[in-house]
XYZ file of C-alpha atoms in Angstrom:
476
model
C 53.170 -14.146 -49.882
C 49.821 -12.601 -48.334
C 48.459 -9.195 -49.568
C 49.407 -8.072 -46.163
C 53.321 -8.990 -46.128
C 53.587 -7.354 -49.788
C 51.821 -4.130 -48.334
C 54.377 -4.050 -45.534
C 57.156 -4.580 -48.403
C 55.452 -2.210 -50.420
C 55.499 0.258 -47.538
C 59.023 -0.042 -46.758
C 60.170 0.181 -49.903
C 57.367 3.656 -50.309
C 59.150 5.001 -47.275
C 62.898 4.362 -48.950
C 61.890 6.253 -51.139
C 60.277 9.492 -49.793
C 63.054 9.535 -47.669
C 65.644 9.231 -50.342
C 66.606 12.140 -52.928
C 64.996 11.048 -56.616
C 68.706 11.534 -58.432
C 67.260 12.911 -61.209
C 65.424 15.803 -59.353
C 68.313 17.036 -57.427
C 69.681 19.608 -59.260
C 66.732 21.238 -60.607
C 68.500 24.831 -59.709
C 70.630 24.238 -62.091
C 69.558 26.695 -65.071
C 71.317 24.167 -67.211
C 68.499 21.489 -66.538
C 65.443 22.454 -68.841
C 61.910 22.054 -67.104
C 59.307 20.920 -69.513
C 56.315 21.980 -68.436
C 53.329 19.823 -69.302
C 49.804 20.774 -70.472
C 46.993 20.397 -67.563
C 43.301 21.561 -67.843
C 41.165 22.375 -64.933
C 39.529 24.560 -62.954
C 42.884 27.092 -61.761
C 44.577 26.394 -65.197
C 42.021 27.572 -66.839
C 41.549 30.798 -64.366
C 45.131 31.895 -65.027
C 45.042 31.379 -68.797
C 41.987 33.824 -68.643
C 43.768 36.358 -66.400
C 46.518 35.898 -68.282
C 45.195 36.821 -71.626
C 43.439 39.482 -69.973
C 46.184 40.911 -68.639
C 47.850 40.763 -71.479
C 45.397 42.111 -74.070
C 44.656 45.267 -71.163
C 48.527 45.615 -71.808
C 48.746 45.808 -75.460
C 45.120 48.279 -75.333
C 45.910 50.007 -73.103
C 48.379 52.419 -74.799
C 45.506 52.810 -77.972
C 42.851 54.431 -76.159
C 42.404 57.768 -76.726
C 41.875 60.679 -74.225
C 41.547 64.372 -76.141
C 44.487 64.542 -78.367
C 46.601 62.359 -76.159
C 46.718 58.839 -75.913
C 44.658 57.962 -72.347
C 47.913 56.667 -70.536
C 51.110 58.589 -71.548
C 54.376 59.006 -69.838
C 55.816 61.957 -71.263
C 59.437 62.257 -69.872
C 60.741 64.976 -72.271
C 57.885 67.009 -70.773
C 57.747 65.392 -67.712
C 54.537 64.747 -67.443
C 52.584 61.444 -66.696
C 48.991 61.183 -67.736
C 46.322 59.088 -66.698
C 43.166 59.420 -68.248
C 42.000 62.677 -67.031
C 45.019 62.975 -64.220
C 48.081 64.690 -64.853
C 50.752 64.302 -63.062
C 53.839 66.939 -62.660
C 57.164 66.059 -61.088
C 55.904 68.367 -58.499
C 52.689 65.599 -57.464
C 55.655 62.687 -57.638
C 54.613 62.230 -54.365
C 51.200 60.894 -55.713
C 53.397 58.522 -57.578
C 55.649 57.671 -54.497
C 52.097 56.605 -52.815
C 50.829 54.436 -55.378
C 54.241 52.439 -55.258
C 53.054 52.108 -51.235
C 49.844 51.488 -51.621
C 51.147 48.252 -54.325
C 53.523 47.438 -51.957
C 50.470 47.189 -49.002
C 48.043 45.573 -51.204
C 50.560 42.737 -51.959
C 51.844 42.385 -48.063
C 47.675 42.491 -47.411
C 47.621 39.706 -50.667
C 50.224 37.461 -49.526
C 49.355 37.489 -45.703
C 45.619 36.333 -47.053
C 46.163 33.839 -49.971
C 50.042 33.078 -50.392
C 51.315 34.180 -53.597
C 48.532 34.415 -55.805
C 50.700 37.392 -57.358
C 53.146 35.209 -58.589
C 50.760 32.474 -60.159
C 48.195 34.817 -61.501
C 49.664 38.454 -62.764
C 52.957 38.708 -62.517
C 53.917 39.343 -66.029
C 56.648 36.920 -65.503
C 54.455 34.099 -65.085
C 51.768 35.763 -67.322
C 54.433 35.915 -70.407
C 56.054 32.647 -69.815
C 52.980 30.632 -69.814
C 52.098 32.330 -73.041
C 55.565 31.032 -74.400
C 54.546 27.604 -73.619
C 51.515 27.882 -75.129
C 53.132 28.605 -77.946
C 55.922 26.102 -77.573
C 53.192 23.766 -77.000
C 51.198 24.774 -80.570
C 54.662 23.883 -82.610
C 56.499 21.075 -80.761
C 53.826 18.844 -79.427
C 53.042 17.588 -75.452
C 55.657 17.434 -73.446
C 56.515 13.691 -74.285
C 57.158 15.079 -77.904
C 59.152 18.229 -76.999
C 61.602 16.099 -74.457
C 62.195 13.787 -77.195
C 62.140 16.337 -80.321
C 65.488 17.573 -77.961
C 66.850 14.624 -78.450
C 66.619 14.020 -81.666
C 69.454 14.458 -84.231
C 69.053 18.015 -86.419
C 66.328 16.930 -88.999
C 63.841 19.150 -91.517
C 60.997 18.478 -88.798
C 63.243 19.686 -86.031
C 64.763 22.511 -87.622
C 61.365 23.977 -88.976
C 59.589 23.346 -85.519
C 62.244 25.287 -83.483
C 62.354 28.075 -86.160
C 58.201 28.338 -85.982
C 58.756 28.513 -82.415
C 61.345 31.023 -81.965
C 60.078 33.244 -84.604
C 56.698 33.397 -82.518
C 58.503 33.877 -79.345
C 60.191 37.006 -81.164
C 57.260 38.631 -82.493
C 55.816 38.306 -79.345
C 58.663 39.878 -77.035
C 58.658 42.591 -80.144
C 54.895 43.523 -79.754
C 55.728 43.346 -75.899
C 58.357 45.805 -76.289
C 56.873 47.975 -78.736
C 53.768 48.641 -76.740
C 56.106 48.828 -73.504
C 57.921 51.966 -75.514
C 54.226 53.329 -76.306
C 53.876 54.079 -72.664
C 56.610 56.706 -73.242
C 56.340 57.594 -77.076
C 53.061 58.283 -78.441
C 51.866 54.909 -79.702
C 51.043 56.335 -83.611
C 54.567 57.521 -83.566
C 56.222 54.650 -82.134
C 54.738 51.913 -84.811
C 55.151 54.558 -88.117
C 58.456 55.554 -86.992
C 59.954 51.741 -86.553
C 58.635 50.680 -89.717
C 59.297 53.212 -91.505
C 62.769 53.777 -90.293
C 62.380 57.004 -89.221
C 62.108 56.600 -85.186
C 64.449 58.027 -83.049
C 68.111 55.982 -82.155
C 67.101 55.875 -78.464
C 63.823 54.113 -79.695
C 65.027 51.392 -81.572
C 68.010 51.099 -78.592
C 64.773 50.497 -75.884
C 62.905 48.498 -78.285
C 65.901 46.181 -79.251
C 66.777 46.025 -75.717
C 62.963 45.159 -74.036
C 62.771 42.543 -77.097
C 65.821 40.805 -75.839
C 64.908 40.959 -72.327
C 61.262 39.172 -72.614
C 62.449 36.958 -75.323
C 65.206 35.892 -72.885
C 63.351 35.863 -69.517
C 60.224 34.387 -70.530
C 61.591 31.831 -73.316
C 64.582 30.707 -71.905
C 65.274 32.403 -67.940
C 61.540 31.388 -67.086
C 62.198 29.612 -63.130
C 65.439 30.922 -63.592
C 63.836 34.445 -62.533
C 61.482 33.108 -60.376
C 63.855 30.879 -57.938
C 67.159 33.015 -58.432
C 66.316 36.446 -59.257
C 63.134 37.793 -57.670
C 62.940 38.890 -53.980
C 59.691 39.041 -54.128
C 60.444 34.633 -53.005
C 63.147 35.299 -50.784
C 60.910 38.349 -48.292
C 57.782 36.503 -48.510
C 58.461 34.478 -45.217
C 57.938 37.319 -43.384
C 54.045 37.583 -44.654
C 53.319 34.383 -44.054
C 51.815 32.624 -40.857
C 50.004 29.245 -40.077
C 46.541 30.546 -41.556
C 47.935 32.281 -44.825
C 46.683 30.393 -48.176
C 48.896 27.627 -49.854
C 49.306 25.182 -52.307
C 49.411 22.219 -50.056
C 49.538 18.726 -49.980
C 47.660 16.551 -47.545
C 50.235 14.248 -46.246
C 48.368 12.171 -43.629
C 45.691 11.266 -46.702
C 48.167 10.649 -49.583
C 50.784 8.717 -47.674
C 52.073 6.191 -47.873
C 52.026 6.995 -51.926
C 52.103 4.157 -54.447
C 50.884 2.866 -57.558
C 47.668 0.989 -57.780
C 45.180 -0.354 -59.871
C 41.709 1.529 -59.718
C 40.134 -1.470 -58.687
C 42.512 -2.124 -55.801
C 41.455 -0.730 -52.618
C 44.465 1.332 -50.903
C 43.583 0.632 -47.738
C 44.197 -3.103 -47.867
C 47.779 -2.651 -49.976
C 48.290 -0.255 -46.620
C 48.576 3.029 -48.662
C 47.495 6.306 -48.967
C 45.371 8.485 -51.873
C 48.498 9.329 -53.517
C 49.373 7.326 -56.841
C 52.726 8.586 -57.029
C 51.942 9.558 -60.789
C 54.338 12.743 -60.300
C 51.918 14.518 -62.615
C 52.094 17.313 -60.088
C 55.678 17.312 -60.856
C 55.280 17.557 -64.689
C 52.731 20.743 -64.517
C 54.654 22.542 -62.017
C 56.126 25.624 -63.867
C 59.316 25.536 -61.422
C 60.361 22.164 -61.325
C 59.299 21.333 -57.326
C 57.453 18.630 -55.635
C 54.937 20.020 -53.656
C 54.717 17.011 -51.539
C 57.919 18.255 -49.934
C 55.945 20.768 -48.367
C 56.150 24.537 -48.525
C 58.826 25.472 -50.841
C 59.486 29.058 -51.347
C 59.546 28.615 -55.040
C 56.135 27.314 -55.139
C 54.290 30.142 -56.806
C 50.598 29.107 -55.942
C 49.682 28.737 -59.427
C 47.389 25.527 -58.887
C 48.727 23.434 -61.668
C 49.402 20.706 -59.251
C 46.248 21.233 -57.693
C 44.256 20.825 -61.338
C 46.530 17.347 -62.219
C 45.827 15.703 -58.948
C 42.617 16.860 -59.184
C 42.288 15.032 -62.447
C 44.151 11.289 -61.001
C 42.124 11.301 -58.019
C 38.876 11.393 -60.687
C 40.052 8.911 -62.873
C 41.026 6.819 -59.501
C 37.537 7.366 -58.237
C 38.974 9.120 -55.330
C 37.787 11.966 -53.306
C 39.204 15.749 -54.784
C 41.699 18.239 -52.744
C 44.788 15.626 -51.904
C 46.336 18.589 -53.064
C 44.575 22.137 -52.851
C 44.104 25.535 -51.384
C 45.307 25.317 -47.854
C 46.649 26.606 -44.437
C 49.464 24.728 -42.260
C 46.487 24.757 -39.660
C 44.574 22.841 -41.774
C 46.833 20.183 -42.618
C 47.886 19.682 -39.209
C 43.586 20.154 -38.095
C 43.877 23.383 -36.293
C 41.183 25.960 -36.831
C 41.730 28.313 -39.001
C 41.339 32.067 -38.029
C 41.204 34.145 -41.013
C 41.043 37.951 -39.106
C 44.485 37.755 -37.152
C 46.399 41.197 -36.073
C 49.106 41.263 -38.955
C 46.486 40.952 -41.564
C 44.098 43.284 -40.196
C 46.663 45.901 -39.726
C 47.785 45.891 -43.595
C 44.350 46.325 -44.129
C 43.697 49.483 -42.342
C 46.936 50.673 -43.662
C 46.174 49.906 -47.376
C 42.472 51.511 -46.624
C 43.943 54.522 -45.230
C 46.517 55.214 -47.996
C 43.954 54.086 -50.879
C 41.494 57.343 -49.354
C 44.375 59.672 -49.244
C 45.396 58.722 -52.533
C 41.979 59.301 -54.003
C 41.657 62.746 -52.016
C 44.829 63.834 -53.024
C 44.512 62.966 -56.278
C 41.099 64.622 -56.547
C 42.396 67.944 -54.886
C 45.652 67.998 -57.653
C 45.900 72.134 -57.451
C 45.469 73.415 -61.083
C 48.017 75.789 -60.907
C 51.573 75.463 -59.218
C 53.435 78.470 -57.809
C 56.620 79.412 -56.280
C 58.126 82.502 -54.611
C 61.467 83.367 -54.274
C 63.006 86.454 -52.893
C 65.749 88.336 -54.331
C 69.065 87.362 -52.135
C 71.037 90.279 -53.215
C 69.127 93.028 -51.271
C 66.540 92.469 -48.643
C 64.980 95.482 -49.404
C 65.589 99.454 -51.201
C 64.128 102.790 -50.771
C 62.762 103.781 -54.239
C 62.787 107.079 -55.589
C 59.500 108.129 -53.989
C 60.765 107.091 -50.579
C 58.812 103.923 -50.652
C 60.253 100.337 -49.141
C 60.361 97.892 -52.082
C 61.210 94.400 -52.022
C 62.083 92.113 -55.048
C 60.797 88.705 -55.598
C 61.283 85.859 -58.151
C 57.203 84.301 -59.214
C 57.318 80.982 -60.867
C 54.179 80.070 -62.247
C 52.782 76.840 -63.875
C 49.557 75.984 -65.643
C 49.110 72.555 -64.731
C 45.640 71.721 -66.842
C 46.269 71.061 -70.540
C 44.382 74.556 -71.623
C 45.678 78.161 -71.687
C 43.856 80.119 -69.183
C 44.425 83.947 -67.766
C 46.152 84.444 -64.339
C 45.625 87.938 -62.398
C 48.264 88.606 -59.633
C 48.343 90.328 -56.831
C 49.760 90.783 -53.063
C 48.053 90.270 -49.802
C 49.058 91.277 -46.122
C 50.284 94.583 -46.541
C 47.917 97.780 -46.290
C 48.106 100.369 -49.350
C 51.087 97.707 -51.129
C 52.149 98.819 -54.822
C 52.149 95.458 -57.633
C 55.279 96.314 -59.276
C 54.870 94.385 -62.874
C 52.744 92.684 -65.123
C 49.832 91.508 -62.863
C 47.905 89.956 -65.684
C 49.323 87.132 -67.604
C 48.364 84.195 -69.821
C 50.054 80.636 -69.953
C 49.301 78.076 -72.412
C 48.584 74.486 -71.203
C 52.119 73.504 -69.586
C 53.544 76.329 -69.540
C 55.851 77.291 -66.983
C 56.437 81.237 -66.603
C 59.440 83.291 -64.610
C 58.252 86.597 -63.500
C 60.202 89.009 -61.987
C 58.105 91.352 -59.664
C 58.665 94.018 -56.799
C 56.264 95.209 -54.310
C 56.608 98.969 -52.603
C 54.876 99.879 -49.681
C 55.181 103.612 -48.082
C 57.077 102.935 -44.760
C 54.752 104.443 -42.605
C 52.351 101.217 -43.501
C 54.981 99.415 -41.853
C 53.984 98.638 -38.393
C 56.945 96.176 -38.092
C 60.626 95.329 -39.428
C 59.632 91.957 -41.406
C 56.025 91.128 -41.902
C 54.394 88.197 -43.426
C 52.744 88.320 -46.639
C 51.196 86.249 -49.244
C 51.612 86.522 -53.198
C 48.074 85.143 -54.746
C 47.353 84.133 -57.783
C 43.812 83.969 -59.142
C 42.376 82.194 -62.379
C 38.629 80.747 -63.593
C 39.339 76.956 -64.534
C 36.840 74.878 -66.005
C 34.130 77.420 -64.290
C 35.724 77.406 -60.971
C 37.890 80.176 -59.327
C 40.964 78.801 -58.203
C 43.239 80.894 -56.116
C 46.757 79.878 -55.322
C 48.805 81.422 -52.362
C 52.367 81.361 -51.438
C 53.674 83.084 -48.533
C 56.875 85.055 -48.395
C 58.492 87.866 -45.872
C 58.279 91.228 -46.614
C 61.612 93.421 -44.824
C 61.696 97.082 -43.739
C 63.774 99.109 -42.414
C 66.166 97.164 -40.019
């Protein structure tokens, strides 16, 4: 038989089976069917283990640094108060928090529309926490070979030690995870005393029992599971993407027909493409796909495939990027255009937002007031003949220091302050005043007139007044 007729066989029999389903591949939904991730060094593996750690170790800080007497970041529910460094946040600037969720929410549409889902294969603390499992699963059981086949061994002193090593790492990890989750919310010094010691609150050891269970189970046994049946993050992503957006693709017309080969043989002459057929990409691929099916919406964009082709194609002396970095125009040898209309508009959107967050965050008002008039009576005539009205002042000191407040009212000629009109609140303190103004009714030029109740204090060297306005009523 010629080299030429076996290429044509060779072919065939390639084609059979791209177009065939690989049995043992079919039901990789199935949580059931264990994915065992193998090991792969290059240049994207090695970017998302950095980011990774990083991540991680920014997480675990994070909650330590110190700010004043406070911990820097502190979500302070009983008092409901969220701090941020040097921003404070009351339930009454939620709206700050409303537009940070938007402007995440832009900056990953912006993201995705750009380079694919990055998110997913970079940060998300899914992928971040689950490839920190395998590390570890890695450490203990061996490469992937040994792991597959330590599974199948019968129960054995080697077995039984290396699973125990392993789990017992994946639990300290999920219980620093949830620990330092918890220190968000509890001051961190309290949090770590209080557990070990026993002395912590019953709703602390409920959230840390119950965020130790979660990553231990999401990240050491759901792992895909959350990626391909439980995040909609996979499902809505369609909608973001176009012809130019950023994959993890696989150059079809250059790779096929796929084959095995010696390195020696030359491809073209056994009719064949770059591709080996080594399903290495297979093996690294944290979710179980082929990416030589194409786009997949559980392709995460992680580059693991990208790295272990990366590495054949070396070793076979062939050209890099059979798999890489892509667009669909690309692969099909379109231009690409990288401004288009959708991505350009969640740009300006996510640039607009960002500069009203920052202003609006720089402009947080210091002091937070509320008027409320006295629903009972719209107005009384005093005993000196004067119209007096009655009104409700809620006051809050928003900065973390006490400071002095002077009161007064505004919009009404010759008006009488009818209470205290000098008071002091410490740092958080929220104050209920009740107050009246009188006014002789001849100053009265008309049944209800506008006025304002202002509040005045020095903060940090700068005079801050506050103003609410309200309705003053006369005589009907």
């Amino acid at each position: 038989m010629t080299i030429e007729s076996k290429s044509k066989d060779f072919s065939k029999q390639n084609r059979i089976k791209i177009h065939q389903p690989d049995v043992s591949k079919a039901d990789r939904f199935n949580p059931r069917n264990r994915i065992y991730v193998r090991a792969v060094d290059g240049l994207w593996s090695s970017l998302r283990r950095r980011m990774g750690w990083v991540a991680m170790l920014f997480f675990l800080i994070l909650p330590w640094i110190p700010w004043g007497d406070r911990q820097a970041v502190w979500f302070n529910l009983a008092e409901q108060k969220f701090h941020v460094f040097g921003l404070t946040i009351w339930p009454q600037d939620l709206t700050l928090l409303a537009a940070l969720f938007m402007i995440a929410a832009f900056g990953l549409f912006f993201v995705t529309t750009y380079l694919g889902r990055v998110w997913c294969g970079y940060t998300c603390p899914q992928t971040v926490w689950t490839f920190i499992f395998i590390w570890f699963e890695e450490k203990l059981e061996g490469a992937r070979n040994k792991r597959i086949k330590l599974d199948q061994m019968p129960w054995s002193f080697n077995k039984v030690w290396r699973k125990t090593a392993k789990h017992g790492a994946w639990i300290l990890v999920s219980l620093l995870t949830a620990m330092t989750f918890v220190s968000y919310f509890v001051p961190t010094r309290e949090v770590y005393i209080d557990v070990f010691t026993l002395n912590a609150d019953g709703s602390i050891y409920f959230w840390v029992i119950f965020f130790t269970i979660a990553t231990y189970g999401n990240a050491g046994w759901m792992r895909e599971i959350m990626c391909i049946h439980m995040c909609p993050y996979a499902r809505f992503q369609a909608a973001m993407f176009d012809k130019n957006t950023y994959i993890v693709g696989y150059d079809t017309k250059r790779g096929e027909t796929r084959g095995p080969r010696s390195r020696k043989a030359d491809p073209k002459a056994l009719g064949l493409g770059d591709c080996i057929d080594c399903d290495l990409c297979v093996q690294v691929c944290p979710t179980g796909i082929d990416i030589r099916n194409g786009l997949q919406y559980e392709c995460i964009n992680c580059g693991a495939c990208i790295d272990a082709c990366d590495t054949t194609m070396e070793r076979m002396g062939y050209d890099k990027g059979l798999i890489n970095y892509t667009t669909e125009n690309k692969l099909e040898g379109i231009n690409e255009k990288v401004l288009r209309p959708k991505l350009v508009g969640y740009g300006v959107v996510l640039t607009v937002m960002v500069l009203v967050f920052i202003y609006a965050s720089a402009t947080i008002a210091p002091v937070r007031m509320d008027v409320i008039r006295d629903r009972n009576a719209l107005y009384r005539e005093n005993n000196r003949g004067e119209i007096e009205n009655t009104f409700t002042i809620k006051i809050l000191n928003k900065t973390e220091a006490k400071h002095q407040y002077k009161l007064s009212v505004d919009g009404l000629n010759n008006a009488k302050w009818i209470g205290p009109d000098s008071i002091s609140l410490e740092g958080g303190e929220v104050l209920t005043l009740p107050i009246s103004v009188a006014v002789d009714p001849v100053e009265l030029k008309r049944t209800i007139t506008n006025i304002n109740i202002v509040v005045e204090a020095t903060i940090d060297g700068k005079q801050v007044i506050t103003t609410q306005e309200t309705r003053f009523f006369g005589e009907m």
